[in-house]
PDB file of C-alpha atoms in Angstrom:
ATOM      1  CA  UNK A 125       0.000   0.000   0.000  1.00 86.00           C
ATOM      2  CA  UNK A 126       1.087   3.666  -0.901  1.00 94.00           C
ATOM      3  CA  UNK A 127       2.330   5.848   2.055  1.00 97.00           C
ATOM      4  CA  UNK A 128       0.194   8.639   3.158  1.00 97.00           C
ATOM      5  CA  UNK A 129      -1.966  10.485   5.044  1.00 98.00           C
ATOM      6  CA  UNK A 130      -5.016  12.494   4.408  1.00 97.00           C
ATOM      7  CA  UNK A 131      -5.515  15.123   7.130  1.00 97.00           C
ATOM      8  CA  UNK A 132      -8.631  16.703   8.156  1.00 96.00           C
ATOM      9  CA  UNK A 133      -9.511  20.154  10.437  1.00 95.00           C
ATOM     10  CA  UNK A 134     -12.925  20.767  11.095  1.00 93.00           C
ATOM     11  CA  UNK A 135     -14.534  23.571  11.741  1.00 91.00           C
ATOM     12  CA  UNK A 136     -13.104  24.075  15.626  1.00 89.00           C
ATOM     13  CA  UNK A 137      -9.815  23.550  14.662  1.00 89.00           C
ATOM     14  CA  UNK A 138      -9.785  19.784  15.312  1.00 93.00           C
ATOM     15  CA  UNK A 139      -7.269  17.734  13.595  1.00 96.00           C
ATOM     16  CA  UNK A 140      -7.618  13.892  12.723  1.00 96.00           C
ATOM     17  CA  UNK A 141      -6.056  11.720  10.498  1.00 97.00           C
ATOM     18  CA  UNK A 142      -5.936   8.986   8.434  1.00 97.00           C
ATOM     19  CA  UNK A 143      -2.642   6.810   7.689  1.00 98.00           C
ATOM     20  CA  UNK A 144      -1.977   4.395   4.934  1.00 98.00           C
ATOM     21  CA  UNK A 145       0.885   2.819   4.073  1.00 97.00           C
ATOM     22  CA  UNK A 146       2.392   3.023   7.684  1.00 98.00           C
ATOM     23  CA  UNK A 147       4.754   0.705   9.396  1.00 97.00           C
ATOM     24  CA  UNK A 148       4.723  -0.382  13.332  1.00 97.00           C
ATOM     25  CA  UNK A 149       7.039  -0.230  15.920  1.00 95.00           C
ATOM     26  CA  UNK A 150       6.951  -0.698  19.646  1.00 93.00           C
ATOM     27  CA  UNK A 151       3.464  -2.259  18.632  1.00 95.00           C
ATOM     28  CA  UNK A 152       1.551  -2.704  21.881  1.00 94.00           C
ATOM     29  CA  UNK A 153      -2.186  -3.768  20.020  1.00 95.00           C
ATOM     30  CA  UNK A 154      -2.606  -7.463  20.527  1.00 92.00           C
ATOM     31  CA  UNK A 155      -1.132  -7.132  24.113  1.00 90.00           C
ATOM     32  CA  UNK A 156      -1.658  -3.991  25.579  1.00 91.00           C
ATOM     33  CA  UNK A 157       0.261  -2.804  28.795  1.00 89.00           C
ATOM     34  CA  UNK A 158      -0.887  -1.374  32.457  1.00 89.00           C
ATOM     35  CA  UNK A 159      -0.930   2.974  31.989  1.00 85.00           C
ATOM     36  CA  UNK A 160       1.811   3.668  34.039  1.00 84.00           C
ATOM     37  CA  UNK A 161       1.759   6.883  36.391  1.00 79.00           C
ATOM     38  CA  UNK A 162       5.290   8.290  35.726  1.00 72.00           C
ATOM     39  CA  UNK A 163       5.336   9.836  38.907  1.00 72.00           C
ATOM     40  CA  UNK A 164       4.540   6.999  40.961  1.00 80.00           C
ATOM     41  CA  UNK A 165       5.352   4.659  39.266  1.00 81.00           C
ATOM     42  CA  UNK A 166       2.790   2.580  39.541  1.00 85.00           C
ATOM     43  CA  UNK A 167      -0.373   1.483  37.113  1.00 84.00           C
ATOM     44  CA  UNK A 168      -3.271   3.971  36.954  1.00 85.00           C
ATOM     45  CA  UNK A 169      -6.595   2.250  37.863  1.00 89.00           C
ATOM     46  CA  UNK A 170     -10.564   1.971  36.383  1.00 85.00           C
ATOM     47  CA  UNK A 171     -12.897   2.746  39.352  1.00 86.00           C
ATOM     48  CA  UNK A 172     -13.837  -0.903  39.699  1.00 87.00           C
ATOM     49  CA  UNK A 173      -9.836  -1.423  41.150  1.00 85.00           C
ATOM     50  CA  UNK A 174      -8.150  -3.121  37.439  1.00 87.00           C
ATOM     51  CA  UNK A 175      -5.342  -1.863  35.972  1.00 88.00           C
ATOM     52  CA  UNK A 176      -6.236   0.897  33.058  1.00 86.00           C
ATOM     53  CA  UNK A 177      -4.885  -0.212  29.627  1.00 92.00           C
ATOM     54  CA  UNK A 178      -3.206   1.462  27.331  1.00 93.00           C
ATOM     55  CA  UNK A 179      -2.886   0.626  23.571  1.00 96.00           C
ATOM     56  CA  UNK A 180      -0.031   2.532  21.708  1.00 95.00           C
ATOM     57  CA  UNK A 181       2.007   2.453  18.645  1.00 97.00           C
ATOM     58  CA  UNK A 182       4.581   4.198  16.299  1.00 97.00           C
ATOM     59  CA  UNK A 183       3.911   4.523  12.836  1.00 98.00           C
ATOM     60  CA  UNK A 184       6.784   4.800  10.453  1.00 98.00           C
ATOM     61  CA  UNK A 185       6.125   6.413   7.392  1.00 98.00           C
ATOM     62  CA  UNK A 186       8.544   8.117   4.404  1.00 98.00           C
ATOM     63  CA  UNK A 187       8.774  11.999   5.352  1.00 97.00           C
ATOM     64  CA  UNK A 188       8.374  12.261   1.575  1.00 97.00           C
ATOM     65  CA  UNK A 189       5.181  10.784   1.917  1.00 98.00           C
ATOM     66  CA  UNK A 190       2.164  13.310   0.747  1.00 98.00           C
ATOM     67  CA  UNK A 191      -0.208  14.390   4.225  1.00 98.00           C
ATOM     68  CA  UNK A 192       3.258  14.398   6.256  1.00 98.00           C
ATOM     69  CA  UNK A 193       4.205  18.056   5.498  1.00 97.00           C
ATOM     70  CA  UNK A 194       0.669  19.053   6.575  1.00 98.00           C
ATOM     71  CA  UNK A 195       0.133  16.780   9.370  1.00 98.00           C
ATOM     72  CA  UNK A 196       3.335  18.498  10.857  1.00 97.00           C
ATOM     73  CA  UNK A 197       1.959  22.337  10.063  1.00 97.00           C
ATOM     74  CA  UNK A 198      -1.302  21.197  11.233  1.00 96.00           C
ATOM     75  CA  UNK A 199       0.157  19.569  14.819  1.00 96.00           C
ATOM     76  CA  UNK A 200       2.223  23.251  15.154  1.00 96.00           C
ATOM     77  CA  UNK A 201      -0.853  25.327  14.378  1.00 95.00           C
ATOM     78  CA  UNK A 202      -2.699  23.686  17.407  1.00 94.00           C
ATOM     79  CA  UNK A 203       0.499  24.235  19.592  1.00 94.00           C
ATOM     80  CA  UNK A 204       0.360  27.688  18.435  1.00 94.00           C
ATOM     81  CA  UNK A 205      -2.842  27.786  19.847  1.00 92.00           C
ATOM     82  CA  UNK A 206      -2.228  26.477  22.952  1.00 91.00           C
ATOM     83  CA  UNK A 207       0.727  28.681  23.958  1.00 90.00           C
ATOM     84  CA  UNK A 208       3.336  28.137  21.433  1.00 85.00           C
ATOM     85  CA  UNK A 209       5.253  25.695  23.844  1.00 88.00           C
ATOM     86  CA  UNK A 210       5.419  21.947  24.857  1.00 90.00           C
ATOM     87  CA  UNK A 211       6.444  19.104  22.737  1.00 92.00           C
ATOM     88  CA  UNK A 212       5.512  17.618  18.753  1.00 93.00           C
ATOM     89  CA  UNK A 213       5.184  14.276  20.575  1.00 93.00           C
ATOM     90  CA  UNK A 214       2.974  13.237  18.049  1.00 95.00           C
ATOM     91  CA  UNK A 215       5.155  13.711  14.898  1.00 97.00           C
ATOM     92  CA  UNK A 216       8.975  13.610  15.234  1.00 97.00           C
ATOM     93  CA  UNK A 217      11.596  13.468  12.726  1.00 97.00           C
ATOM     94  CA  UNK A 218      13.352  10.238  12.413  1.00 97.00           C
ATOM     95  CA  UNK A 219      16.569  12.195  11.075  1.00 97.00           C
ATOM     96  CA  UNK A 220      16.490  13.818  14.298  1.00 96.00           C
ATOM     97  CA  UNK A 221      15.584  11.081  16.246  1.00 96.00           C
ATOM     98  CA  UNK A 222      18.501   9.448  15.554  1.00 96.00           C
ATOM     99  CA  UNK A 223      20.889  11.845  16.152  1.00 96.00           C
ATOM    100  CA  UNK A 224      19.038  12.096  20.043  1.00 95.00           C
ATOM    101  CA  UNK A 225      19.090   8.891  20.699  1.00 95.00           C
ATOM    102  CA  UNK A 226      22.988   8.321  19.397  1.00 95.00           C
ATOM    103  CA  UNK A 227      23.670  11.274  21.921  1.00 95.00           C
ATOM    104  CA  UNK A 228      22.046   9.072  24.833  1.00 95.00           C
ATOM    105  CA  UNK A 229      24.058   6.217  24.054  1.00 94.00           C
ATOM    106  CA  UNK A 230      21.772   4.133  21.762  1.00 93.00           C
ATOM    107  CA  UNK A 231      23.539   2.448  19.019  1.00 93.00           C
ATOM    108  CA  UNK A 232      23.276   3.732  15.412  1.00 92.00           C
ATOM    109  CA  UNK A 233      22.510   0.369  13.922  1.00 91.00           C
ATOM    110  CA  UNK A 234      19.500   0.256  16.088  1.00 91.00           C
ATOM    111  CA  UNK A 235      18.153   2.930  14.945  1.00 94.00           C
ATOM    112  CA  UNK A 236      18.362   2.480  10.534  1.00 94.00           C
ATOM    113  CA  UNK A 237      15.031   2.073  10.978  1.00 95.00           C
ATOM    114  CA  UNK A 238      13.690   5.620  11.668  1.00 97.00           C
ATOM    115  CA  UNK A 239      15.891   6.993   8.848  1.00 97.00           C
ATOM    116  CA  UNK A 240      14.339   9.157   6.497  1.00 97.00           C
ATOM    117  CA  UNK A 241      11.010   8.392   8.334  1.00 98.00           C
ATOM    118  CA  UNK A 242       8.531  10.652  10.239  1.00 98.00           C
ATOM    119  CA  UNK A 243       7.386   8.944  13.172  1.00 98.00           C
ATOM    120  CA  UNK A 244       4.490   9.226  14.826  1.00 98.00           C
ATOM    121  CA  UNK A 245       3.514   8.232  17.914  1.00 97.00           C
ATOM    122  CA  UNK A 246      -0.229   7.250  18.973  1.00 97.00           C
ATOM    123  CA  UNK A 247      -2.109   5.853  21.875  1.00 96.00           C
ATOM    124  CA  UNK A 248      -5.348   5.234  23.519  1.00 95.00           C
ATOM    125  CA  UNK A 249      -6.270   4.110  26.782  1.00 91.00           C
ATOM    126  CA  UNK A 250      -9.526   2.956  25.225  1.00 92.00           C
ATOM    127  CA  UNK A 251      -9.535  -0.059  22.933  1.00 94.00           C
ATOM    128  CA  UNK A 252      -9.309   1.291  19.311  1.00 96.00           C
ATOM    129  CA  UNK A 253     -10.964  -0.006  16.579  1.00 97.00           C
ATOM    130  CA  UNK A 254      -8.898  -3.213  15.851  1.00 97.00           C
ATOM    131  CA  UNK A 255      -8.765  -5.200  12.475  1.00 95.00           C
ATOM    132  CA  UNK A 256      -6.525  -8.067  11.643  1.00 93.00           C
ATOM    133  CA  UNK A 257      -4.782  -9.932  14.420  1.00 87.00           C
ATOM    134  CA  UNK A 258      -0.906 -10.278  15.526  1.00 92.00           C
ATOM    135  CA  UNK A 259      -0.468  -6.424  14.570  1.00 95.00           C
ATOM    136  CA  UNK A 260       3.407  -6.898  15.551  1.00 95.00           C
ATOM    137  CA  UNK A 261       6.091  -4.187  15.215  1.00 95.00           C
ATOM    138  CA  UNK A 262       7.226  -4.798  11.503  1.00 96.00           C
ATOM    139  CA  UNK A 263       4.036  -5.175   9.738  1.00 96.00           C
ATOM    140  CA  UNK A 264       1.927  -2.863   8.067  1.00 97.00           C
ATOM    141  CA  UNK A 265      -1.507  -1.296   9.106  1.00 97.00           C
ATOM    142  CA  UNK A 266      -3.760   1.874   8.066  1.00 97.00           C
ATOM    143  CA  UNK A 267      -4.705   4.017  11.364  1.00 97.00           C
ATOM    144  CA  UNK A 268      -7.063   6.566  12.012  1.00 97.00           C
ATOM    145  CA  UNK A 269      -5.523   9.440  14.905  1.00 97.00           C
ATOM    146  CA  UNK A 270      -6.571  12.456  16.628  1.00 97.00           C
ATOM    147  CA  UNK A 271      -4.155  15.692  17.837  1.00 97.00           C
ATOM    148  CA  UNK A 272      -5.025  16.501  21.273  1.00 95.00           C
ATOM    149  CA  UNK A 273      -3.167  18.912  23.684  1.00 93.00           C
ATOM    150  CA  UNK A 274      -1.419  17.434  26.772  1.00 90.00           C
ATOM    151  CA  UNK A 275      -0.674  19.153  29.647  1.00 87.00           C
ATOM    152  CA  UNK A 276      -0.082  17.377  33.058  1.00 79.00           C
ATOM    153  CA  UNK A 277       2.665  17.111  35.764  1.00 75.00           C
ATOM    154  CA  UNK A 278       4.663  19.973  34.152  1.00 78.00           C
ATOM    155  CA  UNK A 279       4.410  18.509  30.491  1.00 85.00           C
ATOM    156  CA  UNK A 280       2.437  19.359  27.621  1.00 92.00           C
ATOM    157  CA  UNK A 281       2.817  19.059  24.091  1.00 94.00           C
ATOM    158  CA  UNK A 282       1.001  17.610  21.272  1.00 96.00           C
ATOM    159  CA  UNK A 283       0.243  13.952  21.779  1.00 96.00           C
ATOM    160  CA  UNK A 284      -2.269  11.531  19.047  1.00 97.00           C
ATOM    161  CA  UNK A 285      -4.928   9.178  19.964  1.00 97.00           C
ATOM    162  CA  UNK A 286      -5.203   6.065  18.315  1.00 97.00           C
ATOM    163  CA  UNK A 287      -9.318   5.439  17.135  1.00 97.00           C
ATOM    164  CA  UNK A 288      -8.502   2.746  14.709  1.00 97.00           C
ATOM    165  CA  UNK A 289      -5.845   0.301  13.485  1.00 97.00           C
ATOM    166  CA  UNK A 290      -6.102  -2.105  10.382  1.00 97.00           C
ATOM    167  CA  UNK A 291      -3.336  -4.673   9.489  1.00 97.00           C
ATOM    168  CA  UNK A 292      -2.911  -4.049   6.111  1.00 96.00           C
ATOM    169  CA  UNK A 293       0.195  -6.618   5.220  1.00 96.00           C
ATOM    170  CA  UNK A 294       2.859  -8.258   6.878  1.00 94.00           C
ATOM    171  CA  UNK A 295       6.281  -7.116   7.383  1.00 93.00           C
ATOM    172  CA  UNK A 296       9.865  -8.064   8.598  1.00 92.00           C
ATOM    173  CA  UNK A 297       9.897  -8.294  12.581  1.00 92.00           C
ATOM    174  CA  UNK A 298      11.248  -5.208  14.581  1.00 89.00           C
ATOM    175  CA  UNK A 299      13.122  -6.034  18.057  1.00 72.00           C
ATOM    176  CA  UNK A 300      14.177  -9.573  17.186  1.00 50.00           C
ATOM    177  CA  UNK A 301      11.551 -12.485  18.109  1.00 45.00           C
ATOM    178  CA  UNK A 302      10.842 -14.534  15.307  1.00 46.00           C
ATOM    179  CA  UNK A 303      11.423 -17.490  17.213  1.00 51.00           C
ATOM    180  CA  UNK A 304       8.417 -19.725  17.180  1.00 52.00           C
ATOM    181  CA  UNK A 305       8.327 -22.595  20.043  1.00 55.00           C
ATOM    182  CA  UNK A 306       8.913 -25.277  17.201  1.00 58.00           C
ATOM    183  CA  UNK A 307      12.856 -23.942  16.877  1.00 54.00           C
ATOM    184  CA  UNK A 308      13.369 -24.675  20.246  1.00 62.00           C
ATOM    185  CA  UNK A 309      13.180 -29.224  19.296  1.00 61.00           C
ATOM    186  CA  UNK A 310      11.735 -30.001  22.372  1.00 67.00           C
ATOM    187  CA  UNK A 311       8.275 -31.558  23.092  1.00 65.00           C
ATOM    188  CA  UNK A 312       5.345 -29.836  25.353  1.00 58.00           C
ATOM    189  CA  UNK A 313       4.944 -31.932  28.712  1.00 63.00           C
ATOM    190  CA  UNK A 314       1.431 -33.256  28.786  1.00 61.00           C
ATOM    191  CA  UNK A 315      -0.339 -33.855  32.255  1.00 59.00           C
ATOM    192  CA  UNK A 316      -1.299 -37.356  32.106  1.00 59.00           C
ATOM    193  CA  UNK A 317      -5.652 -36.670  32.321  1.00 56.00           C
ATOM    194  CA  UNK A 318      -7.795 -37.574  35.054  1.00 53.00           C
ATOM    195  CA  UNK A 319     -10.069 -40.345  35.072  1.00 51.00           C
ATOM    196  CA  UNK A 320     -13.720 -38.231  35.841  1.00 47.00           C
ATOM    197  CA  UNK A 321     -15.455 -41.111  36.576  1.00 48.00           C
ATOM    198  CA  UNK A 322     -12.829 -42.588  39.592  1.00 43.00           C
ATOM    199  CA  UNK A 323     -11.825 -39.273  40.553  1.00 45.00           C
ATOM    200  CA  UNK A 324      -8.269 -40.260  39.951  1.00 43.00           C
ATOM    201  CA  UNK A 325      -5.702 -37.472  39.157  1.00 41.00           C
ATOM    202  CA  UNK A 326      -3.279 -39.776  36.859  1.00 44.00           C
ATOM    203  CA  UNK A 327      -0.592 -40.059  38.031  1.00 41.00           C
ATOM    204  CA  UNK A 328      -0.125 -37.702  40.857  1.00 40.00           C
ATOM    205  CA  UNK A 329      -0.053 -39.537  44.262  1.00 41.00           C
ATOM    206  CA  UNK A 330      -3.278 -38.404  46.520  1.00 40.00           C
ATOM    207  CA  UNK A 331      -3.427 -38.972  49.804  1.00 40.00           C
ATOM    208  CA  UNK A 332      -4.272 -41.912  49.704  1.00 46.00           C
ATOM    209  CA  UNK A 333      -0.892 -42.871  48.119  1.00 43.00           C
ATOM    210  CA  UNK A 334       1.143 -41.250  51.195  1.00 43.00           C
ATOM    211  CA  UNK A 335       0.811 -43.602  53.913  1.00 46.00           C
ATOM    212  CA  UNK A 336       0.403 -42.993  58.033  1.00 39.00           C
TER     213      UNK A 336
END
């Protein structure tokens, strides 16, 4: 599928849009993971007392891709309008990217993915719209986002919600894996089954077994 995205601003200055062509990384759809507070530490909660979810993504796509230059001008105009300051966590260079994460001590060869790539960067901590199954970091998908301001705990920025995510074609593996549990030659223990009719439990001694 073609890179893209078509952007759309309504009316009240709303932006959303809609990604084609995209590649994932640090793909947390199939398995999503507990919010974490940052300042605590520890998992945010629902009100009935489980851990609150949080689906998220990156999706790579060619900064030469049409919808990229305006998806960036659109995510500064609602900064703009919101103070001017905070982060583009939403949309980040990959160029750039690399050259930050070098200068914390990542490796460059880590990294060859982001090049020449805008990334951007969506979540939701309500289950998105989810098509296709094993959306792993690698493959490709189409996803519909929304900008949003952020501004909590002393940051703020532009951040993107993720409303809907389609696996559109597969893709080489980011992160390693690709080990299956049929490389590893060995074969799965199997409990011997209980008899339902005796009661018996195989062969696991019961008390009955132990003695006095």
């Amino acid at each position: 599928m073609t890179s893209k995205i078509d952007v759309s601003i309504d009316d009240k200055g709303n932006v959303s849009a809609k990604v084609y062509g995209a590649r994932t990384c640090w793909a947390k759809i199939d398995r999503p993971e507990p919010d974490m507070d940052e300042a605590t530490g520890l998992a945010r909660m629902n009100d009935d007392g489980t851990p609150r979810m949080k689906w998220r993504t990156q999706l790579l796509v060619p900064k030469s891709a049409p919808g990229v230059t305006e998806l960036r001008t659109a995510a500064e105009a609602l900064r703009k309008r919101n103070g001017g300051a905070g982060k583009l966590a939403a949309i980040k260079d990959g160029d750039a990217e690399i050259a930050r994460l070098v200068g914390e001590g990542k490796r460059p060869e880590d990294l060859e993915l982001y090049r020449g790539m805008a990334i951007l960067s969506a979540s939701s901590s309500r289950r998105p719209d989810i098509r296709g199954t094993d959306i792993y970091s690698g493959c490709e998908v189409a996803a519909g986002i929304r900008l949003h301001w952020y501004e909590a705990k002393g940051n703020k920025g532009i951040a993107a919600y993720l409303n809907a995510i389609v696996k559109t074609g597969p893709g080489e593996r980011i992160g390693g894996g690709g080990m299956t549990a049929d490389d590893l030659g060995v074969a799965e223990y199997r409990e011997e089954p209980a008899d339902p009719l005796s009661g018996s439990r195989g062969s696991v001694p019961g008390p009955d077994d132990w003695g006095t």
